[in-house]
PDB file of C-alpha atoms in Angstrom:
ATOM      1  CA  UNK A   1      91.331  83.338 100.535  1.00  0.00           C
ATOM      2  CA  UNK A   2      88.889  82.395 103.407  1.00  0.00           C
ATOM      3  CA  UNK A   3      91.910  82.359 105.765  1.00  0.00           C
ATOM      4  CA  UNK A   4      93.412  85.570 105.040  1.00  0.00           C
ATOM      5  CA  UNK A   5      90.117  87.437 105.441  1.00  0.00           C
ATOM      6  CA  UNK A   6      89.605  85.810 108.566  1.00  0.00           C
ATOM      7  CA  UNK A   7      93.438  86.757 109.737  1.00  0.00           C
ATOM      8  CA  UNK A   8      92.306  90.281 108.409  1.00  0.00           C
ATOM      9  CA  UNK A   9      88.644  90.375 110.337  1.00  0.00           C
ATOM     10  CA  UNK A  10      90.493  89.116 113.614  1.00  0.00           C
ATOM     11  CA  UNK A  11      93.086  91.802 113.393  1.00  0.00           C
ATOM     12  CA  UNK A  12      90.321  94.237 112.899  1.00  0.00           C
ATOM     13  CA  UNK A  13      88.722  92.955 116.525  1.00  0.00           C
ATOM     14  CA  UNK A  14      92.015  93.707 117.860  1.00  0.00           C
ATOM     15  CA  UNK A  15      92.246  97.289 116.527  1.00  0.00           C
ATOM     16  CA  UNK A  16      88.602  97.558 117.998  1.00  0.00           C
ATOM     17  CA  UNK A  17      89.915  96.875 121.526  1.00  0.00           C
ATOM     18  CA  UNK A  18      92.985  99.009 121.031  1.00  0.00           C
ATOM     19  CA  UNK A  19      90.949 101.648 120.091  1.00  0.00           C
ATOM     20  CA  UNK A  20      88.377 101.783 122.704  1.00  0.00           C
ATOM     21  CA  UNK A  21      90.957 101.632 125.434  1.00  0.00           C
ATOM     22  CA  UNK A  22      89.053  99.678 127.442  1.00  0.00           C
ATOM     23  CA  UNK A  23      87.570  96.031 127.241  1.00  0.00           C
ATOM     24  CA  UNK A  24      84.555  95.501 124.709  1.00  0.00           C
ATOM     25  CA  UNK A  25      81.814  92.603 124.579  1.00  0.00           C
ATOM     26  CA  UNK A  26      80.937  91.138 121.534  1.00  0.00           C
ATOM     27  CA  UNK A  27      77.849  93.150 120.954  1.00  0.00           C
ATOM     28  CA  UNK A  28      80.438  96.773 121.101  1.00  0.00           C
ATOM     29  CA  UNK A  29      83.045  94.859 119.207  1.00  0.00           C
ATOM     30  CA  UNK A  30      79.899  93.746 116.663  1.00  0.00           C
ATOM     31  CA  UNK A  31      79.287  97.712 116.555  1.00  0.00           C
ATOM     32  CA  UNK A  32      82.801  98.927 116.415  1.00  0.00           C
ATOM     33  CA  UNK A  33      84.537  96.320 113.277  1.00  0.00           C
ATOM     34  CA  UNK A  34      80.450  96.163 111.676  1.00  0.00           C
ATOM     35  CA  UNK A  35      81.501  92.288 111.322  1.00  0.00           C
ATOM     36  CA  UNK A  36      78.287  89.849 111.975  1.00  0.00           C
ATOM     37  CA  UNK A  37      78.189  88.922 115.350  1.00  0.00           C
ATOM     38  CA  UNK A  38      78.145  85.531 114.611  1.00  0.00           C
ATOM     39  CA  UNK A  39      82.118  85.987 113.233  1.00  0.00           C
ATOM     40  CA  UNK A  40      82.629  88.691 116.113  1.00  0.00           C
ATOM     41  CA  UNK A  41      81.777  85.695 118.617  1.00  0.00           C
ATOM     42  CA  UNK A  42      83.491  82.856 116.717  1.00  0.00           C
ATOM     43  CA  UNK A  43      86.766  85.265 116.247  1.00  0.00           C
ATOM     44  CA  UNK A  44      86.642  86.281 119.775  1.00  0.00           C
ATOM     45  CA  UNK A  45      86.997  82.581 121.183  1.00  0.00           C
ATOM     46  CA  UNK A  46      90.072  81.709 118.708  1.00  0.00           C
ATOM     47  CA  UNK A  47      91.697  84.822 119.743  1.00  0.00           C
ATOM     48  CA  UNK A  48      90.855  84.478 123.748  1.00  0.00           C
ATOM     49  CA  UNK A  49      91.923  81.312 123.306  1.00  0.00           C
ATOM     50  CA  UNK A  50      95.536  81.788 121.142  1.00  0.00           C
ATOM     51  CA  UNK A  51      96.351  84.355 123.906  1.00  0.00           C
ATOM     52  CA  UNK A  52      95.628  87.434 121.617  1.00  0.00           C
ATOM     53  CA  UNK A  53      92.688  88.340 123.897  1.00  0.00           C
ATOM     54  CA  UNK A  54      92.111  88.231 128.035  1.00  0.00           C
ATOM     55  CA  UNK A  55      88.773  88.490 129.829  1.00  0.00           C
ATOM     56  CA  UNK A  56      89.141  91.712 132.006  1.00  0.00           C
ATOM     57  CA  UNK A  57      89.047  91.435 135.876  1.00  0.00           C
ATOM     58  CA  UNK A  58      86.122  93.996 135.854  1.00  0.00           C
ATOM     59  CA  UNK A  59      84.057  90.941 134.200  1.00  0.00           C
ATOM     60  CA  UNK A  60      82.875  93.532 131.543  1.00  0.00           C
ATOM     61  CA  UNK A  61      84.525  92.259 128.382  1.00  0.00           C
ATOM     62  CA  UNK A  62      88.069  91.632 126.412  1.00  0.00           C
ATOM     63  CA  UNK A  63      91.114  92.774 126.507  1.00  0.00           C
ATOM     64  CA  UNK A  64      94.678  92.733 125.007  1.00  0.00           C
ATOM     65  CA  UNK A  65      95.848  89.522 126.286  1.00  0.00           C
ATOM     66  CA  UNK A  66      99.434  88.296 126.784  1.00  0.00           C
ATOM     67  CA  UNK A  67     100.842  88.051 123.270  1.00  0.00           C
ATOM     68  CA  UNK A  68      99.531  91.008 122.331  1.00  0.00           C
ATOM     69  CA  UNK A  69     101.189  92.767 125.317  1.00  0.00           C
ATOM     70  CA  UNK A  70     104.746  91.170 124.548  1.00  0.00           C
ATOM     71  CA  UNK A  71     104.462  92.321 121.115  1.00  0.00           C
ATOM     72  CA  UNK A  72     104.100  95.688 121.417  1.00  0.00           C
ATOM     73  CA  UNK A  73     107.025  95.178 123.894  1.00  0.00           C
ATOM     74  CA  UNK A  74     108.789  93.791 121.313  1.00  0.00           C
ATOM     75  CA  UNK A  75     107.559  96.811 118.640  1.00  0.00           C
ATOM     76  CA  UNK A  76     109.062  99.168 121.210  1.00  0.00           C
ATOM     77  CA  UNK A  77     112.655  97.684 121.504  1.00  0.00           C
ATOM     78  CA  UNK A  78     113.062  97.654 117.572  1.00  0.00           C
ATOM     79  CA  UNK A  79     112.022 101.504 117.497  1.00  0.00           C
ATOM     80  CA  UNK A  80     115.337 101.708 119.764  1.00  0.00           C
ATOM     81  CA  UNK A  81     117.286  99.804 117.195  1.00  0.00           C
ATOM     82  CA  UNK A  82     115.458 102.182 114.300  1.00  0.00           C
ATOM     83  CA  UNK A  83     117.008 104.633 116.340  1.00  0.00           C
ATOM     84  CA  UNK A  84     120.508 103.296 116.705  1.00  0.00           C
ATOM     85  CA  UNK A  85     120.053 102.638 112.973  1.00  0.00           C
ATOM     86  CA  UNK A  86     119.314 106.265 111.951  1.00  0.00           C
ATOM     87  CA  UNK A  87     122.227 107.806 113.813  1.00  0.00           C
ATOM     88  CA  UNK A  88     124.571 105.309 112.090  1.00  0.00           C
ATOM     89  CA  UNK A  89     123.160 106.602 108.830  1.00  0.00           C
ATOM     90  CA  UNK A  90     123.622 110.183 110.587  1.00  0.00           C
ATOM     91  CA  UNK A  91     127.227 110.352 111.124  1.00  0.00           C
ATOM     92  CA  UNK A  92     128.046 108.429 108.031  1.00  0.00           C
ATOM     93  CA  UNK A  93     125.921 111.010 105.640  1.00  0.00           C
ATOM     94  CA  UNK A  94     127.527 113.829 107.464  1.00  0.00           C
ATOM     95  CA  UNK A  95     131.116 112.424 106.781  1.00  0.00           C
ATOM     96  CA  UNK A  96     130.886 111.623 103.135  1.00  0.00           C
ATOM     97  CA  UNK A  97     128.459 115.021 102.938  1.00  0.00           C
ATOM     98  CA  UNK A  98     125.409 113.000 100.984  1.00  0.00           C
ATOM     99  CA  UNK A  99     122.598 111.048 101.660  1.00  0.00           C
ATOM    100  CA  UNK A 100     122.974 107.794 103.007  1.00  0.00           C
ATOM    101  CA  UNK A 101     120.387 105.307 103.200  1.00  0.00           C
ATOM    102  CA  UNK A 102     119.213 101.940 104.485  1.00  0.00           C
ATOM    103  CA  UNK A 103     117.477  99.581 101.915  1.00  0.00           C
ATOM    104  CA  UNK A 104     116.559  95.757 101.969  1.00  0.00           C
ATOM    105  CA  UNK A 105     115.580  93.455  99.163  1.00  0.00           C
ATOM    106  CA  UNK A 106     111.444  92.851  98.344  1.00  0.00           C
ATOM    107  CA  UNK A 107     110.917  90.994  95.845  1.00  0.00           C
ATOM    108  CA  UNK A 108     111.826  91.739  92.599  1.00  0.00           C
ATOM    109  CA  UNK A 109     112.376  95.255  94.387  1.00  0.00           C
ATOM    110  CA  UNK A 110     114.598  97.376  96.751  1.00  0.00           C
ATOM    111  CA  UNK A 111     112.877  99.108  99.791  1.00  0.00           C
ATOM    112  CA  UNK A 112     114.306 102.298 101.696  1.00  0.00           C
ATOM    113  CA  UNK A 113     113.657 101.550 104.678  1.00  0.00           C
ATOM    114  CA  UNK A 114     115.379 104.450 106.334  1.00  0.00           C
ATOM    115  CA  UNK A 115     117.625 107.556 105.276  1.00  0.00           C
ATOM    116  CA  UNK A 116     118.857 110.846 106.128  1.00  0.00           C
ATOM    117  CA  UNK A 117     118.905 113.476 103.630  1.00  0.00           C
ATOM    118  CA  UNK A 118     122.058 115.862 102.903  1.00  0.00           C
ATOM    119  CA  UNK A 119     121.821 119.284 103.366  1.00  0.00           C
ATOM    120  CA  UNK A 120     122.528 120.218  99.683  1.00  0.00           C
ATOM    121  CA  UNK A 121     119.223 121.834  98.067  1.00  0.00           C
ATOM    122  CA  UNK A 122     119.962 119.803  95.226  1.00  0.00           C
ATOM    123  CA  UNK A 123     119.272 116.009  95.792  1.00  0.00           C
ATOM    124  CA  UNK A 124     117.241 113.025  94.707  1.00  0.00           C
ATOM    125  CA  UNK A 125     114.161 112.850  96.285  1.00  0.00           C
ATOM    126  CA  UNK A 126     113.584 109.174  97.335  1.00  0.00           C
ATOM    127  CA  UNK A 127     111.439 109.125 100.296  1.00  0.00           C
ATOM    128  CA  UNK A 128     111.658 106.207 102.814  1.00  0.00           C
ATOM    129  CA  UNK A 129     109.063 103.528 101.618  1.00  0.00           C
ATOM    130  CA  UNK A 130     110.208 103.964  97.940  1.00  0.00           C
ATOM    131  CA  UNK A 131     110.620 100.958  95.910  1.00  0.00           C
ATOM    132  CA  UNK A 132     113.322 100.944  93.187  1.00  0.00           C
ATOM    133  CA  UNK A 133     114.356  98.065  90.557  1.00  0.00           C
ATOM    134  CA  UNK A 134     117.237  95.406  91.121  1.00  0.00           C
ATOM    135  CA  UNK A 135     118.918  96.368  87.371  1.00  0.00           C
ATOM    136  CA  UNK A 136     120.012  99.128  87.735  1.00  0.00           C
ATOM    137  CA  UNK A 137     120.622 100.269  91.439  1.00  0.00           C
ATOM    138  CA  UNK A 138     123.867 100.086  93.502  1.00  0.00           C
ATOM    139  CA  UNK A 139     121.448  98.332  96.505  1.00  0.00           C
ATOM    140  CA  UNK A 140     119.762  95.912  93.822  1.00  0.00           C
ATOM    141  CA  UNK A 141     122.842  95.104  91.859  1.00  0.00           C
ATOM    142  CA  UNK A 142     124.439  94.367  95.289  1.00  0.00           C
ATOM    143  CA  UNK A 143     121.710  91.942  96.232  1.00  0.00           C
ATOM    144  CA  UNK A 144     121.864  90.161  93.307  1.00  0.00           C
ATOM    145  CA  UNK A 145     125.248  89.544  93.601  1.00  0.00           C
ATOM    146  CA  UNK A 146     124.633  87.814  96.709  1.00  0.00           C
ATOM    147  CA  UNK A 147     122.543  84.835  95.549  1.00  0.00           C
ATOM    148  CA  UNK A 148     123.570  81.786  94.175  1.00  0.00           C
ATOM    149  CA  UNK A 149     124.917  81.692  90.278  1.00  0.00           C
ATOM    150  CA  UNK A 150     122.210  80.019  89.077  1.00  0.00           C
ATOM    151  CA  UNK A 151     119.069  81.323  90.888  1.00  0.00           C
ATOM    152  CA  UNK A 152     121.389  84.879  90.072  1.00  0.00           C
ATOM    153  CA  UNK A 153     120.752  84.164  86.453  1.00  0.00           C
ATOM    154  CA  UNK A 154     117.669  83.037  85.990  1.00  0.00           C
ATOM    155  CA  UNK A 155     116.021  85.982  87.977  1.00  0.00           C
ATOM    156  CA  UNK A 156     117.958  88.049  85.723  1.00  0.00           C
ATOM    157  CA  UNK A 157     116.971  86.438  82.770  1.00  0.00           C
ATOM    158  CA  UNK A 158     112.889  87.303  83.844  1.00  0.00           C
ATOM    159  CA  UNK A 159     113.626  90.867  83.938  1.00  0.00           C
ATOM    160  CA  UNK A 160     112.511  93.123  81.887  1.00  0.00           C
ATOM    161  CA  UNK A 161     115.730  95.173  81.820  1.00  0.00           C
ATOM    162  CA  UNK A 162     113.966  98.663  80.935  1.00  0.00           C
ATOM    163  CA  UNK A 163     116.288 101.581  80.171  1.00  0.00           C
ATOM    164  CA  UNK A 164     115.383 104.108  82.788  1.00  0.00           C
ATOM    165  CA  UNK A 165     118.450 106.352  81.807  1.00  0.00           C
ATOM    166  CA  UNK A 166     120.695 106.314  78.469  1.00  0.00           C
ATOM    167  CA  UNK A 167     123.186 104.265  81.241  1.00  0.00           C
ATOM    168  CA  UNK A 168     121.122 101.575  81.811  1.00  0.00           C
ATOM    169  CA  UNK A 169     122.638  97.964  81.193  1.00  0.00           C
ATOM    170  CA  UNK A 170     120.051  96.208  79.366  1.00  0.00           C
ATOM    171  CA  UNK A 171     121.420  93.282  77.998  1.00  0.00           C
ATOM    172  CA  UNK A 172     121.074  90.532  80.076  1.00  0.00           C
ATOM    173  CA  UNK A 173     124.819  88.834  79.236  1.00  0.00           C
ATOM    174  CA  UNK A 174     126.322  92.851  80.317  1.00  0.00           C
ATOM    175  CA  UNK A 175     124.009  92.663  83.357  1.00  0.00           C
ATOM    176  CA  UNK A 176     125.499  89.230  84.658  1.00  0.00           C
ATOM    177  CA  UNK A 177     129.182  90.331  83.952  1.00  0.00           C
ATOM    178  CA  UNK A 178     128.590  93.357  85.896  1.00  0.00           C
ATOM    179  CA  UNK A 179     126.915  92.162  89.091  1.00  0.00           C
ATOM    180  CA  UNK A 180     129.359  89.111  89.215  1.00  0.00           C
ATOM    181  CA  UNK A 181     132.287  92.077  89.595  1.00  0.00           C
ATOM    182  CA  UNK A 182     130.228  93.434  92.407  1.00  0.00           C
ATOM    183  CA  UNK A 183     130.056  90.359  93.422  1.00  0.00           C
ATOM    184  CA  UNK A 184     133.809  90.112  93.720  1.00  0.00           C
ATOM    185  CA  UNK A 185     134.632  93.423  95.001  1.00  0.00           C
ATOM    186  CA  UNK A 186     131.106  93.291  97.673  1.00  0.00           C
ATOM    187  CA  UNK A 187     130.416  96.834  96.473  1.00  0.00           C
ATOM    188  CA  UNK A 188     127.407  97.960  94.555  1.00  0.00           C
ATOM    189  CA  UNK A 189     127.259 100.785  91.664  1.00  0.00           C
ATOM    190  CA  UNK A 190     125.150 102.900  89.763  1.00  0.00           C
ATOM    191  CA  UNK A 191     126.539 104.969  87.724  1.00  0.00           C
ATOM    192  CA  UNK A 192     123.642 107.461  86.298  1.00  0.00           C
ATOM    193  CA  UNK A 193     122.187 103.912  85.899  1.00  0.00           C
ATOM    194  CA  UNK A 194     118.659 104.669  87.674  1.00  0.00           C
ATOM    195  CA  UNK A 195     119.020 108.878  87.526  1.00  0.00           C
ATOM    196  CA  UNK A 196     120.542 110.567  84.859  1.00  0.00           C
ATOM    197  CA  UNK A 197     123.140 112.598  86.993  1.00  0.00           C
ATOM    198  CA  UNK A 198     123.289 110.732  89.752  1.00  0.00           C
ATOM    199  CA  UNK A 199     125.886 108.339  90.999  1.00  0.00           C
ATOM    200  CA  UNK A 200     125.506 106.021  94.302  1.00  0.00           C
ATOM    201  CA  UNK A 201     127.445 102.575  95.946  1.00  0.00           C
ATOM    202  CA  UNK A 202     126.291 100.491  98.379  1.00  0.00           C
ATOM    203  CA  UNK A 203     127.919  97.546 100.866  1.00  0.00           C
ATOM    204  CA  UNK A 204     125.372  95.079 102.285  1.00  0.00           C
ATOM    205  CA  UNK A 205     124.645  94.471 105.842  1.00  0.00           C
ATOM    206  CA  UNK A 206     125.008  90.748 106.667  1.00  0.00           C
ATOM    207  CA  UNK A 207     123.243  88.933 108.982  1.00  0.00           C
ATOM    208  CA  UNK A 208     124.176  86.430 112.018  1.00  0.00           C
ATOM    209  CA  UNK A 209     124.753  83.837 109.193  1.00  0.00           C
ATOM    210  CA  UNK A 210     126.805  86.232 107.035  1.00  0.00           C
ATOM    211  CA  UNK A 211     124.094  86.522 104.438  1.00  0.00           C
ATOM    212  CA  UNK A 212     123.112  90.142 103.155  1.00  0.00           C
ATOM    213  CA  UNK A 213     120.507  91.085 104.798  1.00  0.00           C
ATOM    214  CA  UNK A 214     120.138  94.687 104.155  1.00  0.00           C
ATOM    215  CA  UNK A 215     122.213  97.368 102.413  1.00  0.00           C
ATOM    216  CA  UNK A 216     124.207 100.837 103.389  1.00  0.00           C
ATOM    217  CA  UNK A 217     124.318 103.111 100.170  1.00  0.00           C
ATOM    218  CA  UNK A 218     125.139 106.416  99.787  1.00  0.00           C
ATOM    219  CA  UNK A 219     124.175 108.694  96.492  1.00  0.00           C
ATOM    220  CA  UNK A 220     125.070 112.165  95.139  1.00  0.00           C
ATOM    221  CA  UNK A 221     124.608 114.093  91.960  1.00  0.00           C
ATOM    222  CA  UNK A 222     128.001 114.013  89.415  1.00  0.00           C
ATOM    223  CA  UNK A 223     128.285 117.372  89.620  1.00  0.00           C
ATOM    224  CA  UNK A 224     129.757 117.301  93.730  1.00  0.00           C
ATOM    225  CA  UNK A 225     130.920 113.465  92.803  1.00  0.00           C
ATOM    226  CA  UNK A 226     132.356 111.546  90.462  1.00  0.00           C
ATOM    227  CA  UNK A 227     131.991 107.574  90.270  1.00  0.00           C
ATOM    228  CA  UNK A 228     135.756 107.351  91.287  1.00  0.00           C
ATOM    229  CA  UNK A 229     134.848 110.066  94.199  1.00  0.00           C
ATOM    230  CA  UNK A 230     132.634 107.859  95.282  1.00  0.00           C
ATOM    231  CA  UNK A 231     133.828 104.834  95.453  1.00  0.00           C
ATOM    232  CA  UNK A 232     136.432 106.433  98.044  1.00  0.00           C
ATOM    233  CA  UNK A 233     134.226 106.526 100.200  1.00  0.00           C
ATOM    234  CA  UNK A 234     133.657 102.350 100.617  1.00  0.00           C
ATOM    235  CA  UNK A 235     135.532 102.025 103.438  1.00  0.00           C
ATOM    236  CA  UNK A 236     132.780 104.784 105.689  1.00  0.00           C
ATOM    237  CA  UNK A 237     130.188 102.913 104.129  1.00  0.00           C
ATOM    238  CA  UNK A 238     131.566  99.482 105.101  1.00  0.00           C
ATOM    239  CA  UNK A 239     132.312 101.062 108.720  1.00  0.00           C
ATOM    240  CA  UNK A 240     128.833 101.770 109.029  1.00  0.00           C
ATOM    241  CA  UNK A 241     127.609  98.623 107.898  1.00  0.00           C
ATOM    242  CA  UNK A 242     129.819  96.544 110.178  1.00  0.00           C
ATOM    243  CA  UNK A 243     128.276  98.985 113.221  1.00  0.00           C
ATOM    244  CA  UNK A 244     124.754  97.550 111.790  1.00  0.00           C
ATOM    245  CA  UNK A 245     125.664  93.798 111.041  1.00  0.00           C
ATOM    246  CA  UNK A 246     126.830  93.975 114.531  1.00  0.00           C
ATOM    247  CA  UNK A 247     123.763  95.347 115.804  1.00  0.00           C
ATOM    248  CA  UNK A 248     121.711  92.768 114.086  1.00  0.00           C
ATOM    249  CA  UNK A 249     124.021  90.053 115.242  1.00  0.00           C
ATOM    250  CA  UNK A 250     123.206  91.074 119.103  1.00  0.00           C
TER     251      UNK A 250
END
């Protein structure tokens, strides 16, 4: 749309400024985005004007003006709750001796977000950014669980419930059955559901209203864990999910 290129060509002025590290005029901004000067100059006023832009004391251009300012502040104090957020996922992967990992819900999709690998040579590799379905993941399954019945079902019932491993519940009626006992017990499963060989559970993270929010899950291969194995180890991941809820309660 008209509006999201324009959002797009004004954050591109911005990255302009950033990246000369020191204030621009139209005409260097004009050279440095290669946006028509007419758009450089109308962009310019609507961010000058929203706060997003400042004219420098020198008199010889923009810069970053005060909302920009306070949200790289603001960028700066979540990389110390990344932080905080990476050692909880540290201690709990080195007590239960797997990876451990911190997901939230996109869309028909679950994001890792952040995770710390165990030092086993074998493992999953599941880098942080990967994207993984809601069927048949301990993370998904768990967010499902936590909408409403209804809106539960007929999300479900738009799948298409492809089996990525011989373990894969794929009938829509077995789906709902399942994820309303995770629902119940507020722990998700996957039991060589999305990896043939591999076994995980999650416990959401809940935010200041108690919703889930995010997810703590934890996987290994079946041959250092069985499903019952790991499903001892709920109450670590629910300790380390209570130290996050916590943290995103504050």
């Amino acid at each position: 749309t008209k509006k999201g290129l324009r959002s797009i060509r004004a954050l591109e002025i911005l990255e302009g400024v950033i990246a000369a590290h020191r204030p621009l005029g139209v005409a260097d901004l004009t050279a440095a985005t290669g946006l028509p000067k007419a758009t450089v100059h109308r962009l310019c006023a609507l961010l000058e004007k929203e706060g997003f832009l400042a004219p420098d004391v020198s008199g010889k251009g923009l810069t970053l003006g005060h909302r920009v300012r306070a949200l790289g502040l603001g960028i700066m104090s979540m990389e110390g709750a990344d932080a905080y957020r990476h050692q909880v996922l540290n201690q709990l992967s080195q007590e239960i001796g797997e990876t451990c990992n911190f997901t939230v819900p996109v869309g028909s999709q679950i994001l890792y977000v952040d995770r710390v690998e165990t030092h086993w040579p074998l493992r999953t590799q599941l880098p942080v950014g990967s994207r993984v379905p809601l069927h048949c993941t301990a993370s998904g399954k768990l967010y499902l669980s936590a909408m409403p019945a209804a809106k539960r079902r007929k999300l479900i019932e738009t799948f298409p419930l492809d089996a990525i491993t011989p373990r894969t519940i794929t009938d829509t009626a077995r789906l709902v059955a399942e994820v309303e006992t995770i629902r119940r017990n507020k722990v998700g499963t996957d039991n060589e559901e999305f990896v043939t060989g591999m076994v995980g559970c999650a416990v959401p993270v809940n935010d200041s209203r108690g919703r889930m929010a995010a997810a703590v899950a934890f996987h290994a291969p079946v041959i250092r864990m069985s499903m019952e194995e790991a499903l001892s180890y709920v109450p670590a991941l629910c300790r380390a999910a209570e130290k996050l809820s916590a943290d995103m309660r504050a």
